[in-house]
C-alpha positions as a Python dict, from the first residue, in 0.01 Angstrom:
ca = {
    (1, 'M'): (0, 0, 0),
    (2, 'I'): (81, 325, 191),
    (3, 'E'): (187, 151, 491),
    (4, 'I'): (458, -40, 300),
    (5, 'V'): (571, 279, 126),
    (6, 'S'): (627, 453, 476),
    (7, 'V'): (811, 153, 617),
    (8, 'S'): (1065, 143, 326),
    (9, 'I'): (1113, 502, 341),
    (10, 'C'): (1191, 475, 710),
    (11, 'E'): (1466, 209, 634),
    (12, 'E'): (1591, 353, 286),
    (13, 'D'): (1854, 644, 223),
    (14, 'P'): (1741, 970, 129),
    (15, 'A'): (1808, 894, -231),
    (16, 'A'): (1547, 616, -226),
    (17, 'I'): (1324, 848, -78),
    (18, 'G'): (1335, 1089, -332),
    (19, 'M'): (1277, 824, -619),
    (20, 'T'): (1007, 683, -436),
    (21, 'I'): (829, 1035, -417),
    (22, 'V'): (888, 1085, -803),
    (23, 'L'): (751, 764, -886),
    (24, 'L'): (411, 824, -667),
    (25, 'L'): (400, 1165, -835),
    (26, 'L'): (428, 1040, -1183),
    (27, 'A'): (173, 781, -1116),
    (28, 'Y'): (-45, 1024, -971),
    (29, 'V'): (-7, 1259, -1292),
    (30, 'K'): (-98, 961, -1536),
    (31, 'H'): (-382, 852, -1339),
    (32, 'E'): (-536, 1199, -1345),
    (33, 'R'): (-453, 1256, -1713),
    (34, 'V'): (-622, 896, -1796),
    (35, 'H'): (-927, 1012, -1598),
    (36, 'A'): (-928, 1343, -1763),
    (37, 'F'): (-900, 1168, -2113),
    (38, 'F'): (-1204, 943, -2066),
    (39, 'N'): (-1419, 1225, -1927),
    (40, 'H'): (-1333, 1418, -2237),
    (41, 'Q'): (-1441, 1152, -2471),
}
């Protein structure tokens, strides 16, 4: 997964790189929120 992202970043333009980083951050934040929610229950 990480290797695929790295390869695509090398081939894409800066705007696509920024979008990829934002999407990865959003996915990470959602993942953390889900864990916090279930741990809080």
